[in-house]
Coordinates of C-alpha atoms in Angstrom, one line a residue:
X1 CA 2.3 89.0 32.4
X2 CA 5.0 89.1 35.2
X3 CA 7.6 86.3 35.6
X4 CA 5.4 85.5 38.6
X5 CA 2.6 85.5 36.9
X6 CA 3.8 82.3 34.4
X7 CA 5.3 80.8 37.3
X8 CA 1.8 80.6 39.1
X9 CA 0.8 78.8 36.3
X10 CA 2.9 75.4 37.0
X11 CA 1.3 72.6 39.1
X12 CA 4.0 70.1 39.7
X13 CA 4.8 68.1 36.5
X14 CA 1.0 70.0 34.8
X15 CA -0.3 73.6 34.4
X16 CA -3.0 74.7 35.6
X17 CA -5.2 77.6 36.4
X18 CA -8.2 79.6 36.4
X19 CA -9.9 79.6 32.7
X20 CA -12.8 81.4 33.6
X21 CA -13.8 84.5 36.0
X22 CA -16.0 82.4 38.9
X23 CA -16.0 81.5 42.7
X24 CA -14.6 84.7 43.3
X25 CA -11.5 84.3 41.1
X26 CA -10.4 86.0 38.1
X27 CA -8.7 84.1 35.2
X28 CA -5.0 83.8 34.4
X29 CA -5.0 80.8 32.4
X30 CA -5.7 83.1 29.7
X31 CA -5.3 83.4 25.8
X32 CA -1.8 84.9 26.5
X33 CA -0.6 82.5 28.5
X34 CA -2.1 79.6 26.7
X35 CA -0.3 81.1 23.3
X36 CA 3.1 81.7 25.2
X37 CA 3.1 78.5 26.8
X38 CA 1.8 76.5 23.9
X39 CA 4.7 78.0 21.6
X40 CA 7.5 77.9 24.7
X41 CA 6.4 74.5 24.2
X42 CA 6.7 74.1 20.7
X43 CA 10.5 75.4 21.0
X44 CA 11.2 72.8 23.9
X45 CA 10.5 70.3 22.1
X46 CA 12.1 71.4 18.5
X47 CA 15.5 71.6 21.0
X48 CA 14.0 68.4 22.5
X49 CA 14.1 66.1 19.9
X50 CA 16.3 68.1 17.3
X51 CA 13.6 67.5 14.9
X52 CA 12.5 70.7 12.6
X53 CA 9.2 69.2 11.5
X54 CA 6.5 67.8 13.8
X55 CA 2.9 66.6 14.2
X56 CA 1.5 67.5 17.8
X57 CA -1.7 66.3 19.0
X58 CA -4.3 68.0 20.8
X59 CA -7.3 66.7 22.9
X60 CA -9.6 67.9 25.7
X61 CA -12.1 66.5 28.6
X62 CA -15.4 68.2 28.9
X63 CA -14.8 71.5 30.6
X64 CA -16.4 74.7 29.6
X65 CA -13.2 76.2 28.4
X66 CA -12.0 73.6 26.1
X67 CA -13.2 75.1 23.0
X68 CA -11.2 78.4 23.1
X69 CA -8.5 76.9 24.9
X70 CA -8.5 74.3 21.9
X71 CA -8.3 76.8 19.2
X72 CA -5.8 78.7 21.0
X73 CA -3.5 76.2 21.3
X74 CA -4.1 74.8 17.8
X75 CA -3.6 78.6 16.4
X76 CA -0.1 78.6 18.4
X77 CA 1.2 75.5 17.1
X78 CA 0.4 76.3 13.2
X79 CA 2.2 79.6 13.2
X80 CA 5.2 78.0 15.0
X81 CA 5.4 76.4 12.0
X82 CA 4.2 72.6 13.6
X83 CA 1.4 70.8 12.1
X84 CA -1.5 69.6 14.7
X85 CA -3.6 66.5 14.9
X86 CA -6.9 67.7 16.7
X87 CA -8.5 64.9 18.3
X88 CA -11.5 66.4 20.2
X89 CA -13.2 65.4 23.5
X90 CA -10.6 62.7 24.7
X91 CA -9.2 61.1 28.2
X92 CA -5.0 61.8 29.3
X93 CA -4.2 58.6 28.6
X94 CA -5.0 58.2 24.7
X95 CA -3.4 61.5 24.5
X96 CA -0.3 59.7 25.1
X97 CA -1.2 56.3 23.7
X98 CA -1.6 58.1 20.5
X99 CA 2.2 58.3 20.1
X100 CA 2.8 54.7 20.9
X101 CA 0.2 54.7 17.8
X102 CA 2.5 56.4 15.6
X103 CA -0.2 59.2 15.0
X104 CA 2.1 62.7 16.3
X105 CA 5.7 63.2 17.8
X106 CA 3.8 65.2 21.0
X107 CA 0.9 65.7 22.3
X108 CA -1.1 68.4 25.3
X109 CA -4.0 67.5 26.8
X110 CA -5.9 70.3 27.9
X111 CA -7.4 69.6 31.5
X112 CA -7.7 69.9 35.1
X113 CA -8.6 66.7 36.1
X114 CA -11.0 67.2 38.9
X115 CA -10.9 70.8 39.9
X116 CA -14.1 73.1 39.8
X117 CA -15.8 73.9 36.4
X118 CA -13.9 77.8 35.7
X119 CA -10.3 75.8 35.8
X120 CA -8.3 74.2 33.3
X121 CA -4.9 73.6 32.6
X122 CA -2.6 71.8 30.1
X123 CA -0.7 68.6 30.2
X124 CA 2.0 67.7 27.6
X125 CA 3.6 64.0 26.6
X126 CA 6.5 62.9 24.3
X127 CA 6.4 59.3 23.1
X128 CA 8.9 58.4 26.1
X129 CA 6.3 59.6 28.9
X130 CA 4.8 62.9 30.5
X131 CA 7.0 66.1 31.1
X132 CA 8.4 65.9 34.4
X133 CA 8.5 69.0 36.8
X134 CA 11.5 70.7 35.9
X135 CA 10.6 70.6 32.8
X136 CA 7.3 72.8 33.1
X137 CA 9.7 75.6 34.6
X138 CA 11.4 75.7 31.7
X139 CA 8.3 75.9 29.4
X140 CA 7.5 78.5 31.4
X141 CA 10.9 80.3 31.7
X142 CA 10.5 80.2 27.9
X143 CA 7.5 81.5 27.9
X144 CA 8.0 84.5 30.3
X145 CA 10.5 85.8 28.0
X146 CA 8.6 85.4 24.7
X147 CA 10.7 82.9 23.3
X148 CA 9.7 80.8 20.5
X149 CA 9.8 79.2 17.3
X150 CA 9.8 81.6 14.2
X151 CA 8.7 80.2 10.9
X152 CA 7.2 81.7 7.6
X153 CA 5.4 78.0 6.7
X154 CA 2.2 77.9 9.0
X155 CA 1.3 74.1 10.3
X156 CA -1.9 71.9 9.1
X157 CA -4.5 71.1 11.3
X158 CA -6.4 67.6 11.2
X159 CA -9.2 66.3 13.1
X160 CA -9.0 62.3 14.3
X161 CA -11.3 60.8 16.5
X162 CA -8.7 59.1 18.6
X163 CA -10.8 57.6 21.5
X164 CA -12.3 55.3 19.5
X165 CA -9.5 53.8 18.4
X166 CA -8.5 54.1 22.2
X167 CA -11.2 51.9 23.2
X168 CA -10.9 49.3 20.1
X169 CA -7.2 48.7 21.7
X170 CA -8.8 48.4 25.3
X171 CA -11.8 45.7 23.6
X172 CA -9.2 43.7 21.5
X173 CA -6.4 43.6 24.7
X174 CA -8.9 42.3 26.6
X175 CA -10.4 39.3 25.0
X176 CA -6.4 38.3 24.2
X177 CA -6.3 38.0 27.6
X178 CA -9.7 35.8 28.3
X179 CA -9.7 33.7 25.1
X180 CA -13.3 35.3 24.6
X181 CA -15.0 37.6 22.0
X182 CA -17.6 38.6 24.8
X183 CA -15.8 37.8 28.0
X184 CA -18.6 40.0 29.8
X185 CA -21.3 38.2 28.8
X186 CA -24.4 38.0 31.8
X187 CA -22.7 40.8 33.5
X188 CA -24.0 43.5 34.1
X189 CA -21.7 46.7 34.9
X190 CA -22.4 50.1 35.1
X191 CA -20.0 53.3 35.0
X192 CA -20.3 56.8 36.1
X193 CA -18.1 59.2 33.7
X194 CA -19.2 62.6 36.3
X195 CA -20.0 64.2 32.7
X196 CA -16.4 64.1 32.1
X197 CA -14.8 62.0 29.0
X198 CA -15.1 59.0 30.7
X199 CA -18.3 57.8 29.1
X200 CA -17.0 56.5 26.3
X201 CA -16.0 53.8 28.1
X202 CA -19.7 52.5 28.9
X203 CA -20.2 51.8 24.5
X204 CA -17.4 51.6 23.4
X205 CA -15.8 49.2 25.2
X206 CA -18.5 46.7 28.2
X207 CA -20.5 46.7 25.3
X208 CA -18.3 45.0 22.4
X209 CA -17.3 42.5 25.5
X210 CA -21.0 41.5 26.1
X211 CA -21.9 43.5 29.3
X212 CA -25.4 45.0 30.5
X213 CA -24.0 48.8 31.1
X214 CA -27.9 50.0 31.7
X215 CA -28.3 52.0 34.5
X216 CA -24.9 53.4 33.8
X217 CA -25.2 57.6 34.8
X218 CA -23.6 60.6 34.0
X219 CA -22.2 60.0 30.5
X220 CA -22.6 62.6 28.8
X221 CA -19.9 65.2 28.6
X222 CA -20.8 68.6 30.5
X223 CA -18.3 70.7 32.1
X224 CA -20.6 72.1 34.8
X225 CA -20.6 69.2 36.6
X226 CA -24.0 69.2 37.3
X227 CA -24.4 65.7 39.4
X228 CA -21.4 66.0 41.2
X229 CA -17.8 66.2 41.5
X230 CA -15.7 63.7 38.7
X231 CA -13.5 62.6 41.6
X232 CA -13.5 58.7 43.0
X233 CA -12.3 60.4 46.0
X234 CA -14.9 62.8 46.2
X235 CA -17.1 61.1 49.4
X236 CA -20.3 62.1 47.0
X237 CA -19.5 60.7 44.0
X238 CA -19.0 57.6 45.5
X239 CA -21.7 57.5 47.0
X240 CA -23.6 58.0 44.3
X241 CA -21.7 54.8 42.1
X242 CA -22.5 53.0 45.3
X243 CA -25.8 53.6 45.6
X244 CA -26.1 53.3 41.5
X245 CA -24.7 49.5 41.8
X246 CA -27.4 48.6 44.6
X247 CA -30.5 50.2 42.5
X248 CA -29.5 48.3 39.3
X249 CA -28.1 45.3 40.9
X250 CA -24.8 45.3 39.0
X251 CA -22.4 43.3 39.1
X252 CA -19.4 46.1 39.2
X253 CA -19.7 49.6 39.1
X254 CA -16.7 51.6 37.6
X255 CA -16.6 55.7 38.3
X256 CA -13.9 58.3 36.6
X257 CA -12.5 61.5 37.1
X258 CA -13.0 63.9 34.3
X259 CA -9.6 63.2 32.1
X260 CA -10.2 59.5 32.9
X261 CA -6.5 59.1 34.5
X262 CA -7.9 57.9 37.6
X263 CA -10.4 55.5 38.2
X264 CA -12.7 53.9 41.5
X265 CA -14.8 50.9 41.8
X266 CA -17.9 49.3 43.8
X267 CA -18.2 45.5 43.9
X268 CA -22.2 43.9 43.4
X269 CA -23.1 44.4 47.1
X270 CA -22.4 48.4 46.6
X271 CA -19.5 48.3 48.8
X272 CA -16.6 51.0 47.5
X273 CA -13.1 49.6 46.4
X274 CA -10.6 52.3 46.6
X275 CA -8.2 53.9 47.9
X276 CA -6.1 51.1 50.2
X277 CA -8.8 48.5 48.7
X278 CA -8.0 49.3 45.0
X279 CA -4.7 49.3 45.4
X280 CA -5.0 45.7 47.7
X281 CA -7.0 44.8 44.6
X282 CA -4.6 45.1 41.4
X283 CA -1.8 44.4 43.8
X284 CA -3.5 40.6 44.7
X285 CA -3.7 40.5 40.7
X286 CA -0.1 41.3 40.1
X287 CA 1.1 39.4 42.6
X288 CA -1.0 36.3 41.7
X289 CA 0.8 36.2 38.3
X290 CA 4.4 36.8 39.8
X291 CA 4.9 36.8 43.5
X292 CA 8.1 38.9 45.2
X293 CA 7.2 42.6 43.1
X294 CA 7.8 45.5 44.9
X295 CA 4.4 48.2 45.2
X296 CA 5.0 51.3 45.5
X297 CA 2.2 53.5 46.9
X298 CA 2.1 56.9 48.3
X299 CA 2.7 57.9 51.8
X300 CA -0.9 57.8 53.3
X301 CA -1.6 54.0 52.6
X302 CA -2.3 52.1 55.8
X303 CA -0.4 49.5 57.8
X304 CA -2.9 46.8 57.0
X305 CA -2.3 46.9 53.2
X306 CA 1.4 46.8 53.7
X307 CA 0.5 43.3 56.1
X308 CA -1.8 42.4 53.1
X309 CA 1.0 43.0 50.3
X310 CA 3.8 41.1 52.5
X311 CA 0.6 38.2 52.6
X312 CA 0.8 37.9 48.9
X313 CA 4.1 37.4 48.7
X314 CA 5.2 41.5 47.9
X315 CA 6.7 43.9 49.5
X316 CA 5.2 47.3 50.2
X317 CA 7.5 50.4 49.7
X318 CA 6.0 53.8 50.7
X319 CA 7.2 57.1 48.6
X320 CA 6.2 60.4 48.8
X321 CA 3.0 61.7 47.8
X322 CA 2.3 62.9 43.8
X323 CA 1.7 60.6 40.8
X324 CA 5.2 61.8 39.0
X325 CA 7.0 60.5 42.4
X326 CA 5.7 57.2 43.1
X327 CA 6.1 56.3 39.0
X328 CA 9.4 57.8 39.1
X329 CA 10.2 55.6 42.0
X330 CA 9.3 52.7 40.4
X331 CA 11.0 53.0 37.1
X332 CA 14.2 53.2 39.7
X333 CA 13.3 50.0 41.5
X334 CA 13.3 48.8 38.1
X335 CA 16.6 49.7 36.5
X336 CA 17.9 48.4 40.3
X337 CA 17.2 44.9 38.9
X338 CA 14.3 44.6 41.6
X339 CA 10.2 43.5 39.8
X340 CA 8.4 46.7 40.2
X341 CA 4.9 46.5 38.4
X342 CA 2.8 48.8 40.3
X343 CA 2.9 52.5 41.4
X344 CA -0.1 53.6 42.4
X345 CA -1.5 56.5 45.1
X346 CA -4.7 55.9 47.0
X347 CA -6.0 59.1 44.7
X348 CA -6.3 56.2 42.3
X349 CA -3.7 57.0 39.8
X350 CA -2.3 53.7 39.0
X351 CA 0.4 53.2 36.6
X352 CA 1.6 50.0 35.5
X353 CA 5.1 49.3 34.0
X354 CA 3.0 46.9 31.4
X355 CA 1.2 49.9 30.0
X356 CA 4.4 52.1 29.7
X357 CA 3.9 53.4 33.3
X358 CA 0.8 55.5 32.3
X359 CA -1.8 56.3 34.7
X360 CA -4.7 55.1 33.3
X361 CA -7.9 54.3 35.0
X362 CA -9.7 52.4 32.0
X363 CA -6.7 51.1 31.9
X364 CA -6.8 49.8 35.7
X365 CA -10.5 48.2 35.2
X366 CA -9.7 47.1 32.5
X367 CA -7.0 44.5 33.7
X368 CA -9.5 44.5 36.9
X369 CA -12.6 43.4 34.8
X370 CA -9.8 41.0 33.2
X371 CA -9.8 39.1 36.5
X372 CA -13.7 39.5 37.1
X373 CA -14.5 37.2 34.1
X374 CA -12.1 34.7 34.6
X375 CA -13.1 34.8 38.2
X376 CA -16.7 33.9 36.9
X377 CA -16.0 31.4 35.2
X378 CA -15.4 29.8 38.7
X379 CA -18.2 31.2 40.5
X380 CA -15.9 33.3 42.6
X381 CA -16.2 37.5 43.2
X382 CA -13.6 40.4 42.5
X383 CA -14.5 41.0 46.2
X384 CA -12.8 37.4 47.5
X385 CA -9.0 38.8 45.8
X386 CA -9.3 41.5 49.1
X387 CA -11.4 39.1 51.8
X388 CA -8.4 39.4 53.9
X389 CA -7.3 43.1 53.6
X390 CA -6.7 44.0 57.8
X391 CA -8.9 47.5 57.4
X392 CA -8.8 50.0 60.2
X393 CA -11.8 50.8 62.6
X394 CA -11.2 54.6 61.7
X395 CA -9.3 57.0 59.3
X396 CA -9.6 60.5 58.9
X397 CA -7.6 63.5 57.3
X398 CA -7.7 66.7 58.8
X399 CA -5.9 69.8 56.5
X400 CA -4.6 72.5 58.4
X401 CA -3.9 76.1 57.1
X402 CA -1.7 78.8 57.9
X403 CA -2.4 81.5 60.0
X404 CA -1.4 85.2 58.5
X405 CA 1.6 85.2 60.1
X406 CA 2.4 81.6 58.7
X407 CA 1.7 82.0 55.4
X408 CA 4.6 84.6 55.2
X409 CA 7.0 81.9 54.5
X410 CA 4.9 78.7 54.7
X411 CA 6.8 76.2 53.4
X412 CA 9.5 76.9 56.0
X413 CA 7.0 76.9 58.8
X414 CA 5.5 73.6 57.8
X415 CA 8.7 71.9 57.8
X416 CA 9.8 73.4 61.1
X417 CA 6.7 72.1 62.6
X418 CA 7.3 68.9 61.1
X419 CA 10.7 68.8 62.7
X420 CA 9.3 70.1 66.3
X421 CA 7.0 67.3 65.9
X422 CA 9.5 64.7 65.0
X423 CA 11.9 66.0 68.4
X424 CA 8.9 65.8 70.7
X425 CA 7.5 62.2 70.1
X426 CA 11.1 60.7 71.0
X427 CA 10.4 62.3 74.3
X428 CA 6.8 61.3 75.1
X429 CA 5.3 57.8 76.2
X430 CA 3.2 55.8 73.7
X431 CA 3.9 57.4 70.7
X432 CA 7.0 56.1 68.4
X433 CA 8.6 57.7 65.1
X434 CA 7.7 55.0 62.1
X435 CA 10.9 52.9 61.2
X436 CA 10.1 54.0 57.9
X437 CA 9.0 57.8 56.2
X438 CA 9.3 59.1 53.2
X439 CA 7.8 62.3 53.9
X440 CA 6.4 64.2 56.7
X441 CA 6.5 62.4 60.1
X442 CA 4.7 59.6 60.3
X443 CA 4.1 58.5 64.1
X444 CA 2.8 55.0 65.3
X445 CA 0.6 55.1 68.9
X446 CA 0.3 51.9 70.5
X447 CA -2.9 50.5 72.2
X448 CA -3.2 53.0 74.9
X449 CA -2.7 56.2 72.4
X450 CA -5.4 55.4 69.7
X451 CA -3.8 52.2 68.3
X452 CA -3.2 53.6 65.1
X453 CA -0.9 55.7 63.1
X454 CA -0.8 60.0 61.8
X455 CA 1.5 61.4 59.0
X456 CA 1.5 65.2 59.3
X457 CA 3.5 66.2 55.8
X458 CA 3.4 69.5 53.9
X459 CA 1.3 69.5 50.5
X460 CA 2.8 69.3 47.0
X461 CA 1.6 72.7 46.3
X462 CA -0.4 74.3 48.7
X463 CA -0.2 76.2 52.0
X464 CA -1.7 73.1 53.6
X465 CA -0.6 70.9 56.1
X466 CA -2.9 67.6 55.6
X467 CA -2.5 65.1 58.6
X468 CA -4.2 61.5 57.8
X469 CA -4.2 59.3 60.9
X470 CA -6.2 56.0 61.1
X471 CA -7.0 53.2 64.2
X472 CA -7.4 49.8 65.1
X473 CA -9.8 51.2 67.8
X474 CA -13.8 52.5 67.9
X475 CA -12.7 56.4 69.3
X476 CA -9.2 56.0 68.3
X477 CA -8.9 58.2 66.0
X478 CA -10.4 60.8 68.3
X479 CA -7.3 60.3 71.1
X480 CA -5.1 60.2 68.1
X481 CA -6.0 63.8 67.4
X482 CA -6.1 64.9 70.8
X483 CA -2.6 64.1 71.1
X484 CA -1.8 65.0 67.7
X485 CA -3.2 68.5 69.0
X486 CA -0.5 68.5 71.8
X487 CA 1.9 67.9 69.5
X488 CA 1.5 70.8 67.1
X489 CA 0.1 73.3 69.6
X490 CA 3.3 74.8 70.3
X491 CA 3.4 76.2 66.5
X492 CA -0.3 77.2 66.6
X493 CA 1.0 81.0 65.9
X494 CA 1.7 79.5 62.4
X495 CA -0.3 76.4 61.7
X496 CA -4.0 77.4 62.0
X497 CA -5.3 74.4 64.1
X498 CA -9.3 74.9 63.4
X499 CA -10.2 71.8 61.3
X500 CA -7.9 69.4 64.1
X501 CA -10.4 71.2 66.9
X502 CA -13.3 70.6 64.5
X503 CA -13.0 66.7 64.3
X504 CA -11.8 66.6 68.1
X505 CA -15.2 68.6 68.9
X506 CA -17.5 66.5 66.5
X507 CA -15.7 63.0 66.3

């Protein structure tokens, strides 16, 4: 493998790649890499944490690759001379909850969260948190030049089913917090784990607390994904949960993504809470117990949930898009002397600073569910904490590509558009630059132009320029991408403009 070739690899703060030849790609997360990146890991964290004898932990969600991947990475951290605690099928966040436990020194978690069925990828925690980005490039540097630990004692491997000590914590957390052995009593709750490793969740802990979880679908673990996409913002999947909580007449319905870091929710009349909704919805929570925190969300959140966050008594602060960035933002705000409790991106990773800043969607319904039964115990709904969330007529996203010419140098054609964009809005009537952006430019059109907002921004990792605009208006959002067209029609030799014409043409 090339230098480029490792580098490919990296996936902001995660690695990723394709496991398995399908969908017209052929693999490169392969047994070379996985061994090379495994053991540049091993030496990272030996220099790390100047320790020369270490347990590291090693789960995995459902996907088809897990069990060579698994026995790969076990095989590299043996012969490097570390001993390995194998825990099996598990979610991302006991991977790292594990070492709060006492149980290893590290941990990887081998997953790719919500991708398609040949990818995988692997995801690596110390006790203090998850590896940041620059850190992966340096596994990887590591790893492109073959370095690693050499030792003539090979490692131990154990086997510990982790999870269910996972959800034994979740079950004993949560009837401290209600005063009640089985605070779920007469509700009934169902959850859809995609066939990812978020089933567990449906036994192992609504049952202990006293809920109905029949109806519940798509437990078991299968890495082809044959129902449909383990994503809460996959349109499908929700759909499905929806439609699940209306046919069984549930109470709440709780769905996953396959590594259980993010999580989406349905209240009893089937209606979908997430995105701005979830993140009104633990917000209202938080700031019910302590009013004045700051929530930080990612750049795409709407106007309305910052009106509904000022409402509670919070303040809304907008940061750039990626989990790493709005945590890392908080645990600034934080050492600032300003209450930060929530960061959280409308994908549905949600990390609060009471769980160590760990996005974790059991987690997230778990503190959610918290509320739900002491709500009961009032006759009052989860669904009355957002009543008076201001939501938007429309929203829509469109993601633009790159034309051949563009995708020479992409990343310097997306920002120049970005900056055309920005100079020509100061010259035209009923559009205004936002007082506040973090990334992109984000543009505010008043009544006449759509009554709404766009942010046109340039993806984490991708040659994709995703624009998400929203209005107060029935056929807003339609003038909103008219004039959004205007706008970036004058880089259209660089910025392939096809999905923008599509909604235009069918919105």
């Amino acid at each position: 493998m090339t230098k480029i070739d490792w580098l490919e690899l990296k996936n902001g703060s995660d690695i990723r790649g394709t496991a398995i030849d399908g969908n017209g790609e052929k693999a490169n997360l392969t047994p070379e890499a996985v061994d090379g990146i495994i053991r540049a890991f091993c030496l990272f964290f030996a220099e790390k944490s100047k320790k020369t004898t270490f347990t590291i932990a090693v789960g995995h969600d459902s996907r088809l690759s897990a069990k060579w991947i698994s026995e790969c990475t076990l095989r590299a951290i043996t012969e490097s001379g570390a001993n390995a605690l194998f825990t099996g099928l598990s979610s991302t966040p006991s991977m790292f909850m594990l070492l709060q436990d006492g149980l290893a020194d590290a941990s990887v978690m081998i997953t790719a969260s919500h991708l398609p069925y040949n990818k995988n990828g692997l995801k690596f925690f110390t006790k203090e948190s998850g590896l940041e980005s620059s850190d992966i490039s340096r596994i990887l540097e590591l790893a492109a030049n073959g370095q690693k630990l050499s030792s003539v004692v090979k490692g131990t491997i154990k086997e510990y089913d982790y999870l269910s000590q996972y959800a034994e914590n979740l079950v004993k957390f949560f009837r401290e917090k209600t005063g009640c052995e089985r605070p779920l009593k007469g509700k009934k709750i169902v959850v859809d784990a995609g066939n990812g490793a978020g089933g567990f969740y449906a036994d192992k802990v609504l049952t202990p607390l006293g809920a109905d979880t029949h109806g519940s679908q798509f437990l078991n673990p299968d890495g082809n994904f044959p129902n449909h996409i383990p994503n809460p913002e996959n349109k499908d999947a929700m759909a499905s949960i929806c439609e699940c909580v209306k046919k069984n007449r549930a109470d709440f319905g709780i769905i996953f993504d396959t590594d259980v870091d993010r999580a989406g929710a349905v209240d009893k009349h089937g209606e979908e809470i997430n995105r701005n909704r979830l993140i009104a919805l633990i917000s209202a929570i938080l700031l019910s117990e302590k009013k004045g925190a700051v929530i930080v969300t990612d750049s795409v959140t709407s106007d309305g949930l910052t009106e509904f966050i000022r409402n509670h008594g919070g303040v809304h602060r907008r940061f750039r898009r990626g989990y790493k960035n709005v945590i890392n933002e908080s645990i600034r705000l934080n050492a600032e002397g300003k209450d930060s409790p929530l960061a959280i991106e409308t994908s549905g990773h949600a990390a609060l600073r009471e769980n160590y800043f760990l996005d974790d969607g059991a987690y997230l319904v778990t503190r959610i569910l918290i509320t739900l039964a002491n709500l009961g115990k009032n006759g009052k709904d989860i669904s009355d904490l957002i009543s008076d969330l201001p939501e938007p007529i429309e929203a829509a996203e469109a993601r633009l590509g790159f034309t051949e010419e563009g995708k020479k140098d992409f990343k310097k054609f997306g920002n120049d558009a970005i900056e055309a964009i920005r100079s020509a809005v100061e010259t035209r009537t009923g559009e205004t630059l936002a007082s506040e952006c973090c990334e992109g430019v984000r543009i505010n059109f008043d009544k006449n132009s759509g009554d709404g907002w766009a942010l046109v921004r340039m993806s984490l990792h991708e040659p994709i320029v995703p624009v998400n605009f929203e209005s107060n208006q029935t056929g807003g959002c339609k003038i909103i991408a008219n004039r959004l067209y205007d706008l970036i029609s004058s880089v259209s030799d660089k910025i392939d403009l096809a999905n923008l014409e599509k909604f235009i043409k069918n919105a």
